[in-house]
Amino acid sequence: MTTHPEYILTLSCLDQRGIVHRVSGFLADHGCNIIDSAQFGDAQSRLFFMRVHFSAEDASVSDSSLRAEFAVLAATMQMNAQLNDAHKKPKMMLMVSKIGHCLNDLLFRYRSGLLPVEIPAIVSNHTEFYQLAASYNIPFHHLPLVAGASPDDKRKQEQKILDLVATHDIDLVVLARYMQILSPELCDAFRGRAINIHHSFLPSFKGAKPYAQAHERGVKLIGATAHFVTGDLDEGPIIEQDVERVDHAMDPETLTAIGRDVECVVLARAVKWFVEHRILLNGSKTVVFK
């Protein structure tokens, strides 16, 4: 049985008449069959967003000509467009400190085939999870950064992170509870391709022991937020959020356990959607085609 190449096209541009017609017409004219398609017009930003999963069924149309000729259409309509191989596994680098539940969850999903990625590297400023990385046969890079490190030491440590990203041609960086504030320069370098997870108590419960603070305030909902990393701490475009109800009978340890479960699920969803090219940036927000 012959299988055809499959692609995922994502695009955004100023909303105007005929976008869907022009895109679908282009694909039909080039021997492509649409498998699924989703679109959204944002009345506030006046931008149009589209994701199309299609197969290229005309063997006479090469990959290079398909890309080159669509680039002409994209330029004509001033589109921000990406054409991705649907079967290519993105390369993901995981970063972690001393709390490993999100790291462990993502590695399990990767090993189980639930998360179609390659993981060339795990980076940490501590050594707690080098054995876990070894059990998955993934290189572990210990890049220490002591408390109160000088700006120069921080720059050197972050340069090593950038070197790893370049060496392995990383598509996505995931801060799986990496408890270091990234410099504005590193945030800029990772724009649109770095995802962080945090408890949804921010900014209400800042600092250490947020679940203990929440317990003291008698919260009834706890949750987590996955977002793109920006220079504004924990204020990047939100990708996914979820919550769980709690009550007065639960101690801080129980809240922590529930909260960590939510963090794992929320981060895994965000990573999967990124890998499947379902997330498009819309200013300070995101459009997520589920």
XYZ file of C-alpha atoms in Angstrom, residues 10 12 72 237:
4
model
C -0.511 26.666 9.866
C -2.165 33.668 10.202
C 4.493 32.830 -3.302
C 0.695 33.572 26.258
